Amino acid sequence: MDEIVKQIYQGIIDGQQDVVAAGVEAALQAGVPARTILAEGMLAAMAEVGRLFEEGECYVPEMLISARAMKTGLAKLQPSLIQTDVKAAGTVAIGTVKGDLHDMGKNLVGMMLEGAGFKVKDLGVDVAPETFVSAADEVDVIGLSALLTTTMGSMKTTLEALDAAGKRSKVKVIVGGAPVTEEFARQIGADGYAADASKAVALTKSMISSMD
Ligand code: B12
């Protein structure tokens, strides 16, 4: 791994916002591709933080501090990360489902969608099914994010609420988040699943073109 990328990786694990911000700037200046910084420096570090938490080697406060450092880095990386070439048409509402406060994956997906030309409405975290239902009138695609196995059920509840309100056929619903799988997406009747932000962009494009 590149020395600067290593610095970013370690900075996120240690929760050092300054180190991460300076590292991202230095890496970009040195010509390291934004996607490499994201994948090898930032996402790999968050995965390691998750592993440390699981093993009882770090706790919620450390996880939060690492998340803050990652957010600082992401803000620096954002302009280089988003592709501004081809503009896609379409609107997407994205939110983290009820009971779940994790927002970095959702933010990253929203950021990449915006970069690809979509109009994105960010509904935030801990979003009630009714809020997604209200958004269904204004958008083409709804994106649901969940990071906890316990909140994956909220995705199903949200789809049921859309159905009950008679709005299920008006929008395409895509789902994602670390514990979510293609299989789960199919089980709950979502229209699509993507494992990461780039795939989410491709998926959204295909959802919109299937609506024409
Ligand atoms: C940072 C973090 C936190 C931070 C969140 C800060 C924030 N602002 O988001 C804080 C400290 C608040 C937190 C709290 C908790 N957390 Co936490 N957290 C994490 C951690 C380390 C990283 C998550 C992250 O941001 N990853 C980086 C992002 C970019 O990746 P991502 O979210 O997966 O998103 C990508 C894809 O999944 C996809 N995607 C995501 N959303 C969507 C949506 C759509 C539509 C699509 C198409 C794609 C897509 O694209 C994204 C970009 O590529 C994970 C570990 C892990 N391996 O995931 C644990 C983890 C998710 N947390 C966990 C737990 C247990 C908790 C707590 C319950 C801890 C506690 N005891 O309080 C609480 C729950 C609070 C709540 N109600 O939500 C567990 C969940 C276990 C489980 N099986 O359910 C994990 C897996 C850690 C572990 N290994 O045990 N957490």
Short mmCIF file of C-alpha atoms and ligand atoms in Angstrom, two decimals:
data_model
loop_
_atom_site.label_atom_id
_atom_site.label_comp_id
_atom_site.label_asym_id
_atom_site.label_seq_id
_atom_site.Cartn_x
_atom_site.Cartn_y
_atom_site.Cartn_z
CA MET A 1 0.00 0.00 0.00
CA ASP A 2 1.15 3.51 -0.83
CA GLU A 3 2.74 5.27 2.19
CA ILE A 4 0.24 8.18 2.13
CA VAL A 5 -2.69 5.79 1.76
CA LYS A 6 -1.36 3.87 4.76
CA GLN A 7 -1.30 7.13 6.70
CA ILE A 8 -4.96 7.76 5.86
CA TYR A 9 -5.84 4.17 6.82
CA GLN A 10 -4.12 4.50 10.19
CA GLY A 11 -5.48 8.02 10.73
CA ILE A 12 -9.05 6.70 10.42
CA ILE A 13 -8.40 3.83 12.80
CA ASP A 14 -6.84 6.25 15.31
CA GLY A 15 -9.60 8.80 14.69
CA GLN A 16 -7.21 11.62 13.78
CA GLN A 17 -9.16 14.05 11.61
CA ASP A 18 -6.14 16.26 10.86
CA VAL A 19 -3.98 13.36 9.73
CA VAL A 20 -6.75 12.06 7.48
CA ALA A 21 -7.52 15.47 5.95
CA ALA A 22 -3.84 16.21 5.29
CA GLY A 23 -3.29 12.67 4.01
CA VAL A 24 -6.14 12.91 1.49
CA GLU A 25 -4.83 16.25 0.20
CA ALA A 26 -1.28 14.91 -0.09
CA ALA A 27 -2.43 11.71 -1.80
CA LEU A 28 -4.50 13.60 -4.36
CA GLN A 29 -1.59 15.92 -5.04
CA ALA A 30 0.70 12.94 -5.50
CA GLY A 31 -1.71 11.63 -8.12
CA VAL A 32 -3.17 8.71 -6.18
CA PRO A 33 -6.60 7.97 -7.75
CA ALA A 34 -9.54 9.07 -5.57
CA ARG A 35 -11.06 5.60 -5.77
CA THR A 36 -7.85 4.03 -4.46
CA ILE A 37 -7.81 6.45 -1.53
CA LEU A 38 -11.44 5.58 -0.82
CA ALA A 39 -11.12 1.81 -1.14
CA GLU A 40 -7.68 1.12 0.31
CA GLY A 41 -7.39 4.01 2.75
CA MET A 42 -10.88 4.71 3.98
CA LEU A 43 -13.24 1.77 3.44
CA ALA A 44 -10.57 -0.73 4.45
CA ALA A 45 -9.98 1.25 7.64
CA MET A 46 -13.68 1.31 8.53
CA ALA A 47 -13.87 -2.44 7.93
CA GLU A 48 -10.94 -2.88 10.31
CA VAL A 49 -12.66 -0.67 12.91
CA GLY A 50 -15.72 -2.91 12.57
CA ARG A 51 -13.53 -5.96 13.10
CA LEU A 52 -11.90 -4.44 16.20
CA PHE A 53 -15.34 -3.61 17.59
CA GLU A 54 -16.60 -7.11 16.95
CA GLU A 55 -13.58 -8.58 18.71
CA GLY A 56 -14.09 -6.29 21.69
CA GLU A 57 -10.88 -4.39 21.00
CA CYS A 58 -12.62 -1.06 20.54
CA TYR A 59 -15.93 0.42 21.65
CA VAL A 60 -18.66 2.75 20.37
CA PRO A 61 -16.79 6.02 21.20
CA GLU A 62 -13.74 4.87 19.19
CA MET A 63 -16.01 3.79 16.33
CA LEU A 64 -17.61 7.24 16.39
CA ILE A 65 -14.27 9.05 16.39
CA SER A 66 -13.10 6.94 13.45
CA ALA A 67 -16.35 7.74 11.65
CA ARG A 68 -15.73 11.47 12.17
CA ALA A 69 -12.23 11.17 10.78
CA MET A 70 -13.58 9.32 7.77
CA LYS A 71 -16.22 12.01 7.20
CA THR A 72 -13.53 14.71 7.24
CA GLY A 73 -11.57 12.72 4.67
CA LEU A 74 -14.65 12.10 2.53
CA ALA A 75 -15.40 15.83 2.40
CA LYS A 76 -11.89 16.44 1.03
CA LEU A 77 -12.23 13.58 -1.42
CA GLN A 78 -15.72 14.41 -2.68
CA PRO A 79 -14.82 16.76 -5.57
CA SER A 80 -12.37 14.24 -7.01
CA LEU A 81 -14.59 11.26 -6.41
CA ILE A 82 -17.67 12.28 -8.25
CA GLN A 83 -17.66 11.96 -12.00
CA THR A 84 -19.17 15.01 -13.61
CA ASP A 85 -18.95 13.94 -17.25
CA VAL A 86 -22.17 12.23 -18.29
CA LYS A 87 -25.30 13.64 -16.77
CA ALA A 88 -28.02 11.15 -15.95
CA ALA A 89 -31.59 12.28 -15.55
CA GLY A 90 -33.69 11.24 -12.59
CA THR A 91 -34.41 11.86 -8.95
CA VAL A 92 -33.56 9.67 -6.00
CA ALA A 93 -34.57 9.86 -2.34
CA ILE A 94 -32.16 8.08 -0.06
CA GLY A 95 -32.28 7.40 3.65
CA THR A 96 -31.16 5.06 6.41
CA VAL A 97 -34.14 3.06 7.65
CA LYS A 98 -35.88 3.40 10.98
CA GLY A 99 -33.82 2.43 14.02
CA ASP A 100 -30.51 2.82 12.21
CA LEU A 101 -28.14 5.75 12.66
CA HIS A 102 -25.31 4.75 10.31
CA ASP A 103 -25.02 7.32 7.56
CA MET A 104 -21.66 7.07 5.83
CA GLY A 105 -22.64 4.45 3.27
CA LYS A 106 -25.85 6.30 2.51
CA ASN A 107 -23.93 9.58 2.17
CA LEU A 108 -21.38 8.02 -0.14
CA VAL A 109 -24.08 6.55 -2.36
CA GLY A 110 -25.87 9.92 -2.43
CA MET A 111 -22.63 11.71 -3.27
CA MET A 112 -21.82 9.38 -6.17
CA LEU A 113 -25.37 9.59 -7.50
CA GLU A 114 -25.17 13.38 -7.45
CA GLY A 115 -21.84 13.15 -9.21
CA ALA A 116 -23.49 11.04 -11.90
CA GLY A 117 -26.09 13.77 -12.43
CA PHE A 118 -29.04 12.53 -10.39
CA LYS A 119 -31.02 14.91 -8.21
CA VAL A 120 -30.72 13.47 -4.71
CA LYS A 121 -33.02 14.10 -1.78
CA ASP A 122 -31.33 13.01 1.44
CA LEU A 123 -33.94 11.92 3.98
CA GLY A 124 -31.34 11.39 6.72
CA VAL A 125 -31.08 8.55 9.22
CA ASP A 126 -33.67 6.72 11.33
CA VAL A 127 -36.22 7.42 8.59
CA ALA A 128 -39.78 6.26 9.27
CA PRO A 129 -41.59 4.30 6.54
CA GLU A 130 -44.14 7.15 6.24
CA THR A 131 -41.36 9.56 5.28
CA PHE A 132 -40.30 7.29 2.43
CA VAL A 133 -43.97 7.00 1.44
CA SER A 134 -44.28 10.81 1.23
CA ALA A 135 -41.11 11.02 -0.85
CA ALA A 136 -42.46 8.48 -3.34
CA ASP A 137 -44.52 11.18 -5.08
CA GLU A 138 -41.46 13.28 -5.84
CA VAL A 139 -38.83 10.80 -7.00
CA ASP A 140 -38.15 8.00 -9.47
CA VAL A 141 -36.06 5.83 -7.17
CA ILE A 142 -35.95 5.32 -3.40
CA GLY A 143 -32.73 4.04 -1.82
CA LEU A 144 -32.88 2.31 1.54
CA SER A 145 -29.75 1.82 3.62
CA ALA A 146 -29.34 -0.47 6.67
CA LEU A 147 -26.17 -1.40 8.56
CA LEU A 148 -27.67 -3.47 11.35
CA THR A 149 -29.14 -6.92 10.99
CA THR A 150 -31.84 -5.73 13.39
CA THR A 151 -32.91 -2.87 11.09
CA MET A 152 -33.01 -4.89 7.87
CA GLY A 153 -36.62 -5.62 8.85
CA SER A 154 -37.36 -1.88 8.55
CA MET A 155 -36.65 -2.23 4.83
CA LYS A 156 -39.45 -4.75 4.55
CA THR A 157 -41.75 -2.56 6.66
CA THR A 158 -40.98 0.39 4.38
CA LEU A 159 -41.85 -1.62 1.27
CA GLU A 160 -45.08 -2.75 2.93
CA ALA A 161 -45.94 0.86 3.81
CA LEU A 162 -45.38 1.90 0.18
CA ASP A 163 -47.63 -0.92 -0.93
CA ALA A 164 -50.35 -0.06 1.61
CA ALA A 165 -50.30 3.58 0.45
CA GLY A 166 -50.73 2.43 -3.17
CA LYS A 167 -47.36 3.90 -4.16
CA ARG A 168 -45.26 0.82 -4.67
CA SER A 169 -45.65 0.83 -8.46
CA LYS A 170 -44.77 4.54 -8.73
CA VAL A 171 -41.14 4.10 -7.68
CA LYS A 172 -38.26 1.70 -7.94
CA VAL A 173 -36.84 0.73 -4.56
CA ILE A 174 -33.18 -0.20 -4.22
CA VAL A 175 -31.51 -1.43 -1.06
CA GLY A 176 -27.99 -1.69 0.31
CA GLY A 177 -25.75 -1.66 3.38
CA ALA A 178 -23.21 -4.10 4.79
CA PRO A 179 -25.59 -6.87 5.98
CA VAL A 180 -27.93 -6.61 2.98
CA THR A 181 -27.66 -9.14 0.17
CA GLU A 182 -29.11 -9.64 -3.28
CA GLU A 183 -31.02 -12.61 -1.89
CA PHE A 184 -32.53 -10.51 0.93
CA ALA A 185 -33.47 -7.78 -1.56
CA ARG A 186 -35.33 -10.34 -3.63
CA GLN A 187 -37.05 -11.83 -0.56
CA ILE A 188 -38.50 -8.50 0.55
CA GLY A 189 -39.53 -7.53 -2.97
CA ALA A 190 -37.09 -4.68 -3.58
CA ASP A 191 -36.34 -3.82 -7.21
CA GLY A 192 -32.58 -3.91 -6.85
CA TYR A 193 -29.52 -4.30 -4.66
CA ALA A 194 -26.00 -2.92 -4.97
CA ALA A 195 -22.96 -3.73 -2.86
CA ASP A 196 -21.21 -0.38 -3.16
CA ALA A 197 -21.64 3.20 -4.30
CA SER A 198 -20.37 2.74 -7.87
CA LYS A 199 -22.64 -0.25 -8.36
CA ALA A 200 -25.48 1.80 -6.87
CA VAL A 201 -25.00 4.38 -9.63
CA ALA A 202 -25.11 1.72 -12.36
CA LEU A 203 -28.15 0.14 -10.71
CA THR A 204 -30.00 3.45 -10.47
CA LYS A 205 -29.30 4.16 -14.14
CA SER A 206 -30.70 0.77 -15.10
CA MET A 207 -33.76 1.33 -12.86
CA ILE A 208 -34.51 4.64 -14.55
CA SER A 209 -34.04 3.30 -18.07
CA SER A 210 -36.38 0.40 -17.28
CA MET A 211 -39.07 2.96 -16.39
CA ASP A 212 -39.05 4.61 -19.83
C1 B12 B 1 -18.88 3.65 11.94
C2 B12 B 1 -19.80 2.65 12.60
C3 B12 B 1 -20.68 3.12 13.58
C4 B12 B 1 -20.85 4.61 13.89
C5 B12 B 1 -21.73 5.23 12.79
C6 B12 B 1 -21.36 6.66 12.48
C7 B12 B 1 -22.05 7.17 11.25
N1 B12 B 1 -22.21 8.46 11.23
O1 B12 B 1 -22.45 6.45 10.34
C8 B12 B 1 -21.55 4.57 15.29
C9 B12 B 1 -20.50 4.64 16.39
C10 B12 B 1 -22.62 5.65 15.54
C11 B12 B 1 -22.14 3.15 15.29
C12 B12 B 1 -23.13 2.77 16.15
C13 B12 B 1 -23.58 1.45 16.27
N2 B12 B 1 -23.08 0.38 15.60
CO1 B12 B 1 -21.88 0.53 14.09
N3 B12 B 1 -20.51 0.39 12.82
C14 B12 B 1 -19.74 1.28 12.24
C15 B12 B 1 -18.76 0.57 11.26
C16 B12 B 1 -17.41 0.47 11.96
C17 B12 B 1 -18.56 1.22 9.91
C18 B12 B 1 -19.81 1.49 9.08
C19 B12 B 1 -19.46 2.38 7.91
O2 B12 B 1 -19.69 3.59 7.94
N4 B12 B 1 -18.83 1.80 6.88
C20 B12 B 1 -18.35 2.55 5.70
C21 B12 B 1 -19.48 2.72 4.68
C22 B12 B 1 -19.01 3.58 3.50
O3 B12 B 1 -19.81 1.43 4.20
P1 B12 B 1 -21.32 0.87 4.15
O4 B12 B 1 -22.14 1.59 5.15
O5 B12 B 1 -21.31 -0.58 4.15
O6 B12 B 1 -21.86 1.39 2.73
C23 B12 B 1 -21.45 0.90 1.48
C24 B12 B 1 -22.32 -0.28 0.99
O7 B12 B 1 -22.86 -1.05 2.03
C25 B12 B 1 -23.34 0.35 0.09
N5 B12 B 1 -24.56 0.93 0.63
C26 B12 B 1 -24.82 1.46 1.83
N6 B12 B 1 -26.05 1.97 1.90
C27 B12 B 1 -26.62 1.76 0.71
C28 B12 B 1 -27.89 2.08 0.22
C29 B12 B 1 -28.24 1.72 -1.07
C30 B12 B 1 -29.59 2.08 -1.59
C31 B12 B 1 -27.31 1.03 -1.90
C32 B12 B 1 -27.70 0.61 -3.25
C33 B12 B 1 -26.02 0.72 -1.42
C34 B12 B 1 -25.69 1.09 -0.12
O8 B12 B 1 -22.59 1.40 -0.52
C35 B12 B 1 -21.76 2.00 0.48
C36 B12 B 1 -20.56 2.63 -0.17
O9 B12 B 1 -19.77 1.74 -0.90
C37 B12 B 1 -19.47 -0.81 11.07
C38 B12 B 1 -18.55 -1.98 10.66
C39 B12 B 1 -18.80 -2.45 9.24
N7 B12 B 1 -17.98 -3.38 8.82
O10 B12 B 1 -19.71 -2.04 8.54
C40 B12 B 1 -20.14 -0.99 12.43
C41 B12 B 1 -21.39 -1.89 12.59
C42 B12 B 1 -22.33 -1.72 11.41
N8 B12 B 1 -22.03 -1.36 13.80
C43 B12 B 1 -22.49 -2.29 14.55
C44 B12 B 1 -23.16 -2.08 15.79
C45 B12 B 1 -23.50 -3.30 16.58
C46 B12 B 1 -23.49 -0.78 16.23
C47 B12 B 1 -24.27 -0.42 17.51
C48 B12 B 1 -25.51 -1.28 17.80
C49 B12 B 1 -23.26 -0.42 18.66
C50 B12 B 1 -23.84 -0.17 20.04
N9 B12 B 1 -23.71 -1.16 20.88
O11 B12 B 1 -24.38 0.87 20.31
C51 B12 B 1 -24.67 1.06 17.22
C52 B12 B 1 -26.04 1.18 16.53
C53 B12 B 1 -26.56 2.59 16.46
C54 B12 B 1 -27.79 2.64 15.58
N10 B12 B 1 -28.97 2.57 16.15
O12 B12 B 1 -27.65 2.71 14.36
C55 B12 B 1 -22.27 -3.69 13.96
C56 B12 B 1 -23.55 -4.27 13.37
C57 B12 B 1 -23.68 -5.77 13.66
C58 B12 B 1 -24.92 -6.33 13.08
N11 B12 B 1 -24.74 -7.50 12.50
O13 B12 B 1 -25.99 -5.80 13.09
C59 B12 B 1 -21.12 -3.43 12.94
C60 B12 B 1 -21.12 -4.37 11.71
C61 B12 B 1 -19.78 -3.59 13.72
C62 B12 B 1 -19.47 -5.04 14.08
N12 B12 B 1 -18.61 -5.69 13.33
O14 B12 B 1 -20.00 -5.56 15.02
N13 B12 B 1 -21.52 2.38 14.37
#
